[in-house]
Amino acid sequence: MRCLRGTFMILACLAPLGMLVAGSPNTQEIDEYVRQLGHDKFAKREAAKRALEGIGAPALEVLKRACTDEDPEVQRRARELVRVIEQRVERDLVLQPTMVQLSFRDASIPEAVAELARQSGYSILLGSEPAGLVKQKLTLHTGKLSFWEALDRLCEHAELTQLSGSQAVQRGLNVSVPAPAVQLRPGSRLGMIRSNSIVLISGKPPMFPTYYAGALRLRVLPPGSAGAPTDVNPGETVMALEVSPEPKLQGQETMDVHVIKALDDRNQPLAQVAPPAPAPRSGQQQVIIQNGNQVVIRQVIVGRANSLNLGDRPTWNGTPQVVPLRFKLPDQAGLTLAELQATLLAQIQTPPQPIIEVDEVTKVLGQRVAGRDGVEMTVIGCDTDRNGDVLLRVHLFPRLAAGMAAATVNLPVQVLPNGPVNPLNVSRTGATVGRGQFTLLDKDGNAYQLIASRVDEAFTGATYQLDYRLTLRPPRPGAEPRKLTYAASRLAAIELPFAVRNVPLADSQ
């Protein structure tokens, strides 16, 4: 537990998921815990579950074998543990922070900011007049810290304040720089990357209760703070959870916050209040394709709120977003929210990961190969032209409701409210879609060079298909194609527990 400027406090960041309980259990000890998942006594089963969850990734191999155990109770608990641990491992991978180390003696503020930008690789701009900051000298030694911790430490010592993207735009600052491509998928919401620059101005930074979680920074903005909601009902208080991803992260789905425990300084519980319903409005109707064989028409009545009206649940994409936290106040409420424990629910785009791997590409021609997340692939052709280049044709079948970010399908469809829906048959040539990357290796592991590509998109009403035509140059004359890998970003669902203390319950202004 570490103090953060003034009276506010944060709890520990993400613990490494490889941490083991009571040392490092060997395989025999893990096997024993798995056997106890089927113990006659409930307390023993629960204790074994907690122990295996604490062991984490090293227990996955044994737990996956236990998913087919003869004991149904062992099967059930093993499957649940595999799901929980794999989700945590993926969360840890996605939220791996950028680590930096600042060490200055009598450096100017622009020099310090430039050094943090250099180490992190992020665009950090000074919105204040740099000439006025050159005269101020800064001495700071942070040790190795995550990017957000280092930025906040720098702002504290240099008396700098971070602006949101909208505030920076209002000041006439250009906060848009090239960003990584965002992988899209059917049914996903679209949004522009508004800003991936961090803008700092002169001014003492606000002291918000903060929780650092790898590449995420969570700050609770008290009532009345800039960015906190202002629509407060009688007998309620509303604050905001500001979620700041490092610029390298791209989130694609709305976030929710599930409050586990909220106590004021009088030890009284505060009940979380559901966000208000979106205001009625007209809008374009949305057709969602699910599982390839079901058509769902959302909000077909014009004049009602459509599914793009997110209300209190924002979509975020590499920039800080605010999620309102509403509470019902007790009759004699205290002055502060002494303790808040909650879980952040979100979907974040992962770095590209192998989805399908084929060891002998020429031996699976015409076969449908299954991969991760229900994605399937058929290699239609793998030929060599007269120049020695490989002409590869692949049909890729994304699972439309899967977590993998494959593509966004915008289909022109005539919809009659409460009327029948005819089967959809749509094809597009050279369609521009968010897609992954194919890698072809020869028998020695050398990569072919992609020199030309084309992808066509088709939806038949039952199947969504991407038709790839790739031309690849061999690493050397006479090389033979061997291993084919399809890699793409996925949308990882994360559950992030966090806790903060001492949040004011009323507007202090």
Short mmCIF file of C-alpha atoms in Angstrom, two decimals:
data_model
loop_
_atom_site.label_atom_id
_atom_site.label_comp_id
_atom_site.label_asym_id
_atom_site.label_seq_id
_atom_site.Cartn_x
_atom_site.Cartn_y
_atom_site.Cartn_z
CA MET A 1 0.00 0.00 0.00
CA ARG A 2 1.45 3.32 -1.02
CA CYS A 3 0.43 6.88 -0.21
CA LEU A 4 -0.51 9.06 -3.15
CA ARG A 5 -0.23 12.83 -2.68
CA GLY A 6 -2.03 14.02 0.38
CA THR A 7 -4.54 11.83 2.18
CA PHE A 8 -5.55 9.60 -0.70
CA MET A 9 -4.39 6.04 -0.89
CA ILE A 10 -4.04 3.34 -3.51
CA LEU A 11 -3.81 -0.41 -3.26
CA ALA A 12 -1.34 -2.66 -5.01
CA CYS A 13 -1.21 -2.96 -8.77
CA LEU A 14 -1.77 -6.17 -10.66
CA ALA A 15 0.11 -8.99 -8.96
CA PRO A 16 2.06 -11.29 -11.27
CA LEU A 17 -0.22 -14.16 -12.10
CA GLY A 18 2.64 -16.62 -11.83
CA MET A 19 2.76 -16.07 -8.07
CA LEU A 20 2.16 -19.27 -6.15
CA VAL A 21 0.61 -19.87 -2.77
CA ALA A 22 2.83 -21.14 0.03
CA GLY A 23 5.93 -21.30 -2.12
CA SER A 24 6.00 -23.19 -5.41
CA PRO A 25 3.90 -26.37 -5.30
CA ASN A 26 5.17 -29.20 -7.46
CA THR A 27 3.05 -31.30 -9.79
CA GLN A 28 2.20 -33.78 -7.03
CA GLU A 29 0.83 -31.01 -4.82
CA ILE A 30 -1.20 -29.58 -7.68
CA ASP A 31 -2.56 -33.06 -8.42
CA GLU A 32 -3.62 -33.36 -4.79
CA TYR A 33 -5.44 -30.03 -4.89
CA VAL A 34 -7.26 -31.19 -8.03
CA ARG A 35 -8.33 -34.42 -6.34
CA GLN A 36 -9.68 -32.39 -3.43
CA LEU A 37 -11.99 -30.57 -5.84
CA GLY A 38 -14.18 -33.67 -5.51
CA HIS A 39 -13.81 -34.07 -1.73
CA ASP A 40 -16.88 -35.06 0.28
CA LYS A 41 -16.60 -31.94 2.43
CA PHE A 42 -17.58 -28.62 0.87
CA ALA A 43 -14.95 -26.72 2.87
CA LYS A 44 -12.21 -28.94 1.45
CA ARG A 45 -13.46 -28.42 -2.10
CA GLU A 46 -13.53 -24.65 -1.62
CA ALA A 47 -10.06 -24.62 -0.06
CA ALA A 48 -8.66 -26.59 -3.00
CA LYS A 49 -10.33 -24.21 -5.44
CA ARG A 50 -8.80 -21.18 -3.71
CA ALA A 51 -5.37 -22.82 -3.65
CA LEU A 52 -5.45 -23.65 -7.37
CA GLU A 53 -6.70 -20.19 -8.26
CA GLY A 54 -3.80 -18.75 -6.28
CA ILE A 55 -1.29 -21.00 -8.06
CA GLY A 56 -2.58 -19.72 -11.37
CA ALA A 57 -0.92 -20.52 -14.70
CA PRO A 58 1.33 -23.38 -13.45
CA ALA A 59 -1.82 -25.36 -12.58
CA LEU A 60 -3.46 -24.97 -16.00
CA GLU A 61 -2.08 -28.13 -17.61
CA VAL A 62 -3.30 -30.36 -14.77
CA LEU A 63 -6.64 -28.56 -14.59
CA LYS A 64 -7.25 -29.02 -18.33
CA ARG A 65 -6.77 -32.76 -17.92
CA ALA A 66 -9.19 -32.68 -15.00
CA CYS A 67 -11.90 -31.21 -17.26
CA THR A 68 -12.55 -34.79 -18.43
CA ASP A 69 -12.34 -36.37 -14.97
CA GLU A 70 -14.83 -39.12 -14.10
CA ASP A 71 -16.10 -37.07 -11.14
CA PRO A 72 -18.65 -34.49 -12.40
CA GLU A 73 -17.81 -32.14 -9.51
CA VAL A 74 -14.11 -32.20 -10.38
CA GLN A 75 -15.02 -31.57 -14.03
CA ARG A 76 -17.21 -28.59 -13.17
CA ARG A 77 -14.74 -26.95 -10.84
CA ALA A 78 -11.77 -27.62 -13.12
CA ARG A 79 -13.52 -26.01 -16.10
CA GLU A 80 -14.41 -22.96 -14.06
CA LEU A 81 -10.84 -22.66 -12.78
CA VAL A 82 -9.43 -22.97 -16.31
CA ARG A 83 -11.74 -20.17 -17.47
CA VAL A 84 -10.83 -17.89 -14.56
CA ILE A 85 -7.07 -18.50 -14.73
CA GLU A 86 -6.86 -18.17 -18.52
CA GLN A 87 -8.80 -14.93 -18.33
CA ARG A 88 -6.38 -13.61 -15.71
CA VAL A 89 -3.36 -14.68 -17.73
CA GLU A 90 -4.73 -12.94 -20.82
CA ARG A 91 -5.58 -9.85 -18.78
CA ASP A 92 -2.03 -9.73 -17.47
CA LEU A 93 -0.68 -10.01 -21.01
CA VAL A 94 -2.95 -7.29 -22.39
CA LEU A 95 -2.35 -4.93 -19.47
CA GLN A 96 1.41 -5.36 -19.39
CA PRO A 97 2.67 -1.84 -18.66
CA THR A 98 5.35 0.15 -20.40
CA MET A 99 8.16 0.44 -17.86
CA VAL A 100 10.30 3.57 -17.58
CA GLN A 101 12.91 4.97 -15.20
CA LEU A 102 13.37 8.72 -14.73
CA SER A 103 16.54 10.17 -13.28
CA PHE A 104 17.13 13.94 -13.48
CA ARG A 105 19.26 16.47 -11.69
CA ASP A 106 18.55 20.14 -12.41
CA ALA A 107 16.76 19.27 -15.65
CA SER A 108 14.29 21.66 -17.23
CA ILE A 109 10.67 20.56 -17.36
CA PRO A 110 10.64 20.28 -21.19
CA GLU A 111 13.74 18.07 -20.94
CA ALA A 112 12.07 15.84 -18.35
CA VAL A 113 8.88 15.52 -20.39
CA ALA A 114 10.87 14.77 -23.54
CA GLU A 115 12.78 12.01 -21.71
CA LEU A 116 9.55 10.35 -20.55
CA ALA A 117 8.22 10.56 -24.11
CA ARG A 118 11.42 9.03 -25.45
CA GLN A 119 11.42 6.10 -23.03
CA SER A 120 7.72 5.34 -23.41
CA GLY A 121 7.47 5.98 -27.13
CA TYR A 122 4.32 8.06 -26.57
CA SER A 123 3.49 11.56 -27.74
CA ILE A 124 3.56 13.87 -24.69
CA LEU A 125 2.94 17.54 -25.41
CA LEU A 126 3.38 20.64 -23.28
CA GLY A 127 0.32 22.84 -23.67
CA SER A 128 1.87 25.63 -21.64
CA GLU A 129 4.43 28.02 -23.07
CA PRO A 130 7.65 25.93 -23.08
CA ALA A 131 9.82 29.04 -22.69
CA GLY A 132 8.35 29.70 -19.27
CA LEU A 133 9.07 26.14 -18.16
CA VAL A 134 12.71 26.05 -19.24
CA LYS A 135 13.76 28.15 -16.24
CA GLN A 136 12.22 25.71 -13.76
CA LYS A 137 14.64 22.99 -12.71
CA LEU A 138 13.67 19.50 -11.63
CA THR A 139 15.51 16.79 -9.71
CA LEU A 140 13.76 13.43 -9.70
CA HIS A 141 14.79 9.78 -9.36
CA THR A 142 11.86 7.38 -9.70
CA GLY A 143 13.38 3.95 -10.02
CA LYS A 144 11.65 1.60 -12.44
CA LEU A 145 7.92 2.38 -12.64
CA SER A 146 4.98 1.79 -14.92
CA PHE A 147 4.28 4.60 -17.38
CA TRP A 148 1.27 5.99 -15.49
CA GLU A 149 3.07 5.95 -12.14
CA ALA A 150 6.05 7.75 -13.66
CA LEU A 151 3.84 10.32 -15.39
CA ASP A 152 1.96 11.10 -12.18
CA ARG A 153 5.23 11.33 -10.23
CA LEU A 154 6.62 13.74 -12.83
CA CYS A 155 3.45 15.85 -12.77
CA GLU A 156 3.54 15.99 -8.97
CA HIS A 157 7.14 17.21 -8.80
CA ALA A 158 6.93 19.55 -11.81
CA GLU A 159 3.42 20.82 -10.94
CA LEU A 160 1.94 19.79 -14.26
CA THR A 161 -1.67 18.80 -14.94
CA GLN A 162 -2.86 16.40 -17.61
CA LEU A 163 -5.59 17.62 -19.95
CA SER A 164 -8.22 15.40 -21.48
CA GLY A 165 -8.34 15.20 -25.27
CA SER A 166 -11.39 17.46 -25.51
CA GLN A 167 -9.79 20.09 -23.25
CA ALA A 168 -6.66 20.06 -25.41
CA VAL A 169 -8.68 20.49 -28.60
CA GLN A 170 -10.50 23.46 -27.05
CA ARG A 171 -7.09 25.05 -26.50
CA GLY A 172 -6.26 24.62 -30.18
CA LEU A 173 -3.72 21.83 -29.65
CA ASN A 174 -3.26 19.05 -32.19
CA VAL A 175 -3.49 15.87 -30.12
CA SER A 176 -3.92 13.37 -32.93
CA VAL A 177 -0.96 11.28 -34.04
CA PRO A 178 -0.87 8.05 -36.07
CA ALA A 179 -2.34 5.17 -34.08
CA PRO A 180 -2.22 1.38 -34.55
CA ALA A 181 -4.93 -0.10 -36.74
CA VAL A 182 -8.01 -1.20 -34.81
CA GLN A 183 -9.30 -4.69 -35.54
CA LEU A 184 -13.07 -4.68 -36.06
CA ARG A 185 -15.65 -7.43 -35.83
CA PRO A 186 -19.27 -7.92 -36.86
CA GLY A 187 -21.64 -6.20 -34.49
CA SER A 188 -18.99 -3.96 -32.97
CA ARG A 189 -19.54 -0.26 -32.48
CA LEU A 190 -17.42 2.12 -34.51
CA GLY A 191 -15.66 5.17 -33.18
CA MET A 192 -12.88 7.56 -34.08
CA ILE A 193 -9.62 7.61 -32.21
CA ARG A 194 -10.02 11.08 -30.81
CA SER A 195 -6.62 11.51 -29.26
CA ASN A 196 -3.59 9.46 -28.43
CA SER A 197 -1.35 12.29 -27.29
CA ILE A 198 -0.95 13.23 -23.65
CA VAL A 199 -1.11 16.98 -23.04
CA LEU A 200 0.35 18.60 -19.91
CA ILE A 201 -0.06 22.19 -18.74
CA SER A 202 1.31 24.17 -15.80
CA GLY A 203 -0.70 23.77 -12.63
CA LYS A 204 -0.79 21.73 -9.47
CA PRO A 205 -2.26 18.32 -10.33
CA PRO A 206 -5.49 17.26 -8.59
CA MET A 207 -5.26 14.64 -5.87
CA PHE A 208 -7.60 11.83 -6.90
CA PRO A 209 -7.76 8.36 -5.35
CA THR A 210 -5.84 6.29 -7.89
CA TYR A 211 -5.33 2.62 -8.67
CA TYR A 212 -2.57 1.55 -11.06
CA ALA A 213 -3.29 -1.67 -12.94
CA GLY A 214 -0.48 -2.25 -15.39
CA ALA A 215 -1.26 -0.29 -18.56
CA LEU A 216 -4.44 1.14 -17.01
CA ARG A 217 -4.78 3.98 -14.55
CA LEU A 218 -8.04 4.17 -12.61
CA ARG A 219 -8.93 7.41 -10.83
CA VAL A 220 -12.13 8.13 -8.93
CA LEU A 221 -13.29 11.69 -9.61
CA PRO A 222 -15.32 13.05 -6.66
CA PRO A 223 -18.65 14.85 -7.19
CA GLY A 224 -18.10 18.28 -8.71
CA SER A 225 -14.78 17.39 -10.33
CA ALA A 226 -14.21 18.24 -13.97
CA GLY A 227 -15.48 15.25 -15.90
CA ALA A 228 -17.76 13.95 -13.15
CA PRO A 229 -21.48 13.69 -14.04
CA THR A 230 -23.72 16.56 -12.99
CA ASP A 231 -27.15 14.92 -13.23
CA VAL A 232 -27.68 13.98 -9.58
CA ASN A 233 -31.03 12.78 -8.22
CA PRO A 234 -32.19 13.71 -4.69
CA GLY A 235 -30.76 11.37 -2.08
CA GLU A 236 -27.98 10.20 -4.40
CA THR A 237 -24.39 11.04 -5.13
CA VAL A 238 -22.60 10.49 -8.39
CA MET A 239 -18.87 10.32 -8.93
CA ALA A 240 -16.91 9.00 -11.88
CA LEU A 241 -14.33 6.34 -12.54
CA GLU A 242 -11.80 7.69 -15.04
CA VAL A 243 -10.16 4.83 -16.92
CA SER A 244 -6.97 5.84 -18.73
CA PRO A 245 -5.37 3.22 -20.98
CA GLU A 246 -1.84 3.68 -22.21
CA PRO A 247 -1.96 4.99 -25.80
CA LYS A 248 -0.87 1.57 -27.07
CA LEU A 249 -4.15 0.01 -25.88
CA GLN A 250 -7.28 0.02 -28.02
CA GLY A 251 -10.55 -0.71 -26.23
CA GLN A 252 -13.60 -1.55 -28.32
CA GLU A 253 -16.51 -2.25 -26.01
CA THR A 254 -18.35 -0.42 -23.28
CA MET A 255 -17.22 -0.73 -19.70
CA ASP A 256 -19.24 -1.50 -16.61
CA VAL A 257 -18.31 -1.23 -12.96
CA HIS A 258 -19.70 -3.70 -10.46
CA VAL A 259 -19.42 -2.36 -6.91
CA ILE A 260 -18.63 -5.06 -4.37
CA LYS A 261 -18.31 -2.93 -1.25
CA ALA A 262 -18.86 0.77 -0.56
CA LEU A 263 -18.65 2.14 3.00
CA ASP A 264 -18.69 5.76 4.15
CA ASP A 265 -16.59 7.09 7.03
CA ARG A 266 -19.42 6.15 9.42
CA ASN A 267 -19.15 2.53 8.30
CA GLN A 268 -22.51 2.75 6.52
CA PRO A 269 -22.96 0.82 3.25
CA LEU A 270 -23.87 2.73 0.08
CA ALA A 271 -25.96 0.93 -2.54
CA GLN A 272 -24.97 1.25 -6.19
CA VAL A 273 -27.72 2.79 -8.35
CA ALA A 274 -28.29 1.65 -11.93
CA PRO A 275 -27.61 4.31 -14.59
CA PRO A 276 -30.64 6.10 -16.05
CA ALA A 277 -32.13 4.85 -19.30
CA PRO A 278 -30.99 6.66 -22.46
CA ALA A 279 -33.24 9.48 -23.61
CA PRO A 280 -35.65 8.55 -26.44
CA ARG A 281 -34.48 9.61 -29.87
CA SER A 282 -34.73 8.67 -33.51
CA GLY A 283 -31.86 7.04 -35.27
CA GLN A 284 -30.67 4.66 -37.91
CA GLN A 285 -31.67 1.10 -37.23
CA GLN A 286 -29.03 -1.54 -36.67
CA VAL A 287 -28.94 -5.09 -37.97
CA ILE A 288 -26.72 -7.46 -36.01
CA ILE A 289 -25.58 -10.78 -37.45
CA GLN A 290 -25.00 -13.36 -34.74
CA ASN A 291 -23.52 -16.85 -35.07
CA GLY A 292 -23.88 -16.70 -38.84
CA ASN A 293 -27.45 -17.96 -38.90
CA GLN A 294 -29.48 -15.50 -36.85
CA VAL A 295 -30.50 -11.97 -37.74
CA VAL A 296 -31.33 -9.65 -34.86
CA ILE A 297 -32.92 -6.29 -35.59
CA ARG A 298 -32.36 -3.81 -32.78
CA GLN A 299 -34.66 -0.86 -32.10
CA VAL A 300 -36.82 -1.04 -35.22
CA ILE A 301 -39.30 1.54 -33.88
CA VAL A 302 -38.25 5.00 -35.00
CA GLY A 303 -38.46 7.50 -32.17
CA ARG A 304 -37.08 5.17 -29.52
CA ALA A 305 -33.48 5.10 -28.33
CA ASN A 306 -31.42 2.98 -30.65
CA SER A 307 -28.58 0.70 -29.66
CA LEU A 308 -25.95 3.32 -30.47
CA ASN A 309 -27.16 5.49 -27.59
CA LEU A 310 -24.86 4.27 -24.86
CA GLY A 311 -26.21 6.38 -22.01
CA ASP A 312 -23.86 6.02 -19.04
CA ARG A 313 -21.74 3.29 -20.65
CA PRO A 314 -19.08 4.74 -22.96
CA THR A 315 -17.05 3.12 -25.67
CA TRP A 316 -13.34 3.81 -25.25
CA ASN A 317 -10.51 3.66 -27.73
CA GLY A 318 -7.09 4.52 -26.40
CA THR A 319 -8.18 7.70 -24.58
CA PRO A 320 -9.37 8.32 -20.99
CA GLN A 321 -13.04 7.54 -20.52
CA VAL A 322 -15.35 8.20 -17.61
CA VAL A 323 -17.81 5.68 -16.16
CA PRO A 324 -20.36 7.20 -13.74
CA LEU A 325 -20.67 5.63 -10.28
CA ARG A 326 -24.05 6.34 -8.68
CA PHE A 327 -24.85 5.61 -5.05
CA LYS A 328 -27.89 5.91 -2.82
CA LEU A 329 -26.91 7.93 0.25
CA PRO A 330 -27.94 6.84 3.75
CA ASP A 331 -30.05 9.27 5.79
CA GLN A 332 -27.03 10.48 7.78
CA ALA A 333 -24.26 10.09 5.24
CA GLY A 334 -20.63 10.63 6.14
CA LEU A 335 -18.26 13.03 4.43
CA THR A 336 -16.22 10.50 2.47
CA LEU A 337 -16.47 7.13 0.83
CA ALA A 338 -13.97 5.52 3.15
CA GLU A 339 -13.66 2.28 1.18
CA LEU A 340 -14.64 1.30 -2.34
CA GLN A 341 -14.09 -2.19 -3.74
CA ALA A 342 -15.30 -2.86 -7.26
CA THR A 343 -14.62 -4.74 -10.49
CA LEU A 344 -14.12 -3.08 -13.86
CA LEU A 345 -15.53 -5.05 -16.79
CA ALA A 346 -14.21 -4.23 -20.26
CA GLN A 347 -13.08 -5.66 -23.57
CA ILE A 348 -9.63 -4.71 -24.78
CA GLN A 349 -7.96 -5.45 -28.07
CA THR A 350 -5.01 -7.78 -27.61
CA PRO A 351 -1.75 -7.68 -29.54
CA PRO A 352 -1.86 -10.00 -32.58
CA GLN A 353 -1.97 -13.64 -31.48
CA PRO A 354 -1.85 -16.92 -33.45
CA ILE A 355 -5.42 -17.96 -34.24
CA ILE A 356 -4.78 -20.87 -36.63
CA GLU A 357 -1.51 -22.74 -37.28
CA VAL A 358 -0.97 -25.35 -40.01
CA ASP A 359 2.33 -27.27 -39.95
CA GLU A 360 2.10 -28.69 -43.50
CA VAL A 361 0.18 -26.25 -45.67
CA THR A 362 0.23 -28.43 -48.81
CA LYS A 363 -1.24 -31.41 -46.93
CA VAL A 364 -4.43 -29.64 -45.83
CA LEU A 365 -5.59 -28.33 -49.21
CA GLY A 366 -9.38 -28.29 -49.30
CA GLN A 367 -9.70 -29.20 -45.63
CA ARG A 368 -11.48 -26.99 -43.12
CA VAL A 369 -9.09 -26.37 -40.22
CA ALA A 370 -10.41 -25.19 -36.86
CA GLY A 371 -8.59 -22.55 -34.84
CA ARG A 372 -9.04 -20.44 -31.75
CA ASP A 373 -12.36 -18.78 -30.86
CA GLY A 374 -14.30 -20.85 -33.40
CA VAL A 375 -12.44 -19.37 -36.38
CA GLU A 376 -11.98 -21.77 -39.30
CA MET A 377 -9.81 -21.74 -42.41
CA THR A 378 -9.62 -23.64 -45.70
CA VAL A 379 -6.51 -23.47 -47.88
CA ILE A 380 -7.91 -23.51 -51.42
CA GLY A 381 -4.64 -23.34 -53.31
CA CYS A 382 -0.88 -23.16 -52.79
CA ASP A 383 0.83 -22.92 -56.18
CA THR A 384 4.10 -21.57 -57.54
CA ASP A 385 4.17 -19.19 -60.50
CA ARG A 386 6.88 -18.96 -63.15
CA ASN A 387 8.79 -16.42 -61.04
CA GLY A 388 8.97 -18.81 -58.11
CA ASP A 389 6.48 -16.84 -56.02
CA VAL A 390 3.84 -18.71 -54.04
CA LEU A 391 0.21 -17.97 -54.90
CA LEU A 392 -1.79 -18.72 -51.78
CA ARG A 393 -5.59 -18.66 -51.65
CA VAL A 394 -7.32 -19.04 -48.30
CA HIS A 395 -10.96 -18.92 -47.19
CA LEU A 396 -11.28 -17.64 -43.64
CA PHE A 397 -14.50 -18.13 -41.67
CA PRO A 398 -14.63 -15.87 -38.61
CA ARG A 399 -17.12 -16.80 -35.94
CA LEU A 400 -19.30 -13.73 -35.89
CA ALA A 401 -20.04 -13.73 -32.17
CA ALA A 402 -16.54 -14.73 -31.12
CA GLY A 403 -14.07 -12.65 -29.19
CA MET A 404 -11.74 -12.40 -32.17
CA ALA A 405 -11.73 -9.04 -33.86
CA ALA A 406 -12.28 -9.95 -37.49
CA ALA A 407 -14.32 -7.39 -39.39
CA THR A 408 -17.23 -5.03 -39.35
CA VAL A 409 -20.02 -5.86 -41.76
CA ASN A 410 -22.14 -2.95 -42.98
CA LEU A 411 -24.94 -4.44 -45.06
CA PRO A 412 -27.63 -2.46 -46.91
CA VAL A 413 -30.83 -4.16 -45.79
CA GLN A 414 -34.47 -3.13 -46.04
CA VAL A 415 -36.15 -3.78 -42.69
CA LEU A 416 -39.88 -3.75 -41.97
CA PRO A 417 -40.75 -3.33 -38.28
CA ASN A 418 -42.22 -6.59 -36.98
CA GLY A 419 -42.01 -8.02 -40.50
CA PRO A 420 -40.16 -11.03 -41.94
CA VAL A 421 -36.45 -10.93 -42.64
CA ASN A 422 -35.31 -12.47 -45.90
CA PRO A 423 -32.00 -14.35 -46.08
CA LEU A 424 -29.12 -12.00 -46.74
CA ASN A 425 -26.74 -12.56 -49.62
CA VAL A 426 -24.07 -9.91 -49.94
CA SER A 427 -20.65 -9.96 -51.55
CA ARG A 428 -18.04 -7.25 -51.95
CA THR A 429 -14.87 -7.32 -53.98
CA GLY A 430 -11.71 -5.91 -52.53
CA ALA A 431 -13.54 -5.08 -49.31
CA THR A 432 -11.67 -3.03 -46.77
CA VAL A 433 -12.01 -4.85 -43.49
CA GLY A 434 -10.06 -5.08 -40.26
CA ARG A 435 -8.08 -8.27 -40.68
CA GLY A 436 -5.17 -10.22 -39.36
CA GLN A 437 -1.95 -11.34 -40.93
CA PHE A 438 -0.78 -14.57 -42.59
CA THR A 439 2.79 -15.79 -42.15
CA LEU A 440 4.27 -18.53 -44.33
CA LEU A 441 7.54 -20.28 -43.39
CA ASP A 442 9.72 -22.75 -45.27
CA LYS A 443 11.01 -25.99 -43.72
CA ASP A 444 13.92 -24.13 -42.10
CA GLY A 445 11.66 -21.56 -40.45
CA ASN A 446 12.48 -18.71 -42.85
CA ALA A 447 9.61 -16.36 -43.64
CA TYR A 448 8.20 -15.65 -47.08
CA GLN A 449 7.79 -11.99 -48.05
CA LEU A 450 4.26 -10.78 -48.79
CA ILE A 451 4.39 -8.79 -52.04
CA ALA A 452 0.69 -8.60 -52.99
CA SER A 453 -2.63 -9.28 -51.32
CA ARG A 454 -6.35 -9.06 -51.98
CA VAL A 455 -9.33 -9.94 -49.83
CA ASP A 456 -12.97 -10.33 -50.84
CA GLU A 457 -15.82 -10.38 -48.37
CA ALA A 458 -19.04 -12.37 -48.65
CA PHE A 459 -22.04 -13.03 -46.43
CA THR A 460 -24.57 -15.65 -47.56
CA GLY A 461 -27.03 -15.44 -44.68
CA ALA A 462 -25.53 -18.49 -43.00
CA THR A 463 -21.80 -17.95 -43.42
CA TYR A 464 -19.47 -14.98 -43.30
CA GLN A 465 -16.34 -15.54 -45.36
CA LEU A 466 -13.13 -13.72 -46.24
CA ASP A 467 -11.41 -14.86 -49.43
CA TYR A 468 -7.67 -14.09 -49.34
CA ARG A 469 -5.40 -14.14 -52.40
CA LEU A 470 -1.77 -13.69 -51.38
CA THR A 471 1.44 -13.58 -53.39
CA LEU A 472 4.53 -14.42 -51.34
CA ARG A 473 8.19 -14.38 -52.34
CA PRO A 474 10.32 -17.27 -51.02
CA PRO A 475 13.28 -16.53 -48.71
CA ARG A 476 15.58 -18.31 -51.19
CA PRO A 477 15.23 -19.96 -54.60
CA GLY A 478 13.80 -23.46 -54.38
CA ALA A 479 12.31 -23.00 -50.90
CA GLU A 480 9.24 -25.11 -50.15
CA PRO A 481 6.27 -23.66 -48.25
CA ARG A 482 5.67 -25.41 -44.98
CA LYS A 483 4.02 -23.71 -41.97
CA LEU A 484 1.12 -21.27 -42.34
CA THR A 485 -0.03 -19.11 -39.42
CA TYR A 486 -2.96 -16.74 -39.23
CA ALA A 487 -2.59 -14.16 -36.45
CA ALA A 488 -5.04 -11.46 -35.45
CA SER A 489 -6.00 -9.26 -32.56
CA ARG A 490 -8.73 -10.51 -30.27
CA LEU A 491 -11.16 -8.76 -27.98
CA ALA A 492 -10.18 -9.96 -24.53
CA ALA A 493 -12.83 -9.71 -21.84
CA ILE A 494 -11.18 -8.58 -18.63
CA GLU A 495 -12.41 -8.39 -15.07
CA LEU A 496 -10.20 -6.08 -13.03
CA PRO A 497 -10.78 -5.87 -9.27
CA PHE A 498 -9.69 -2.57 -7.74
CA ALA A 499 -10.01 -0.66 -4.49
CA VAL A 500 -9.57 2.96 -3.41
CA ARG A 501 -10.18 4.91 -0.21
CA ASN A 502 -11.27 8.34 0.99
CA VAL A 503 -13.38 9.68 -1.87
CA PRO A 504 -15.38 12.84 -0.96
CA LEU A 505 -19.13 12.21 -1.13
CA ALA A 506 -20.11 15.81 -1.82
CA ASP A 507 -18.95 18.63 -4.05
CA SER A 508 -16.17 20.37 -2.12
CA GLN A 509 -16.27 23.45 -4.35
#
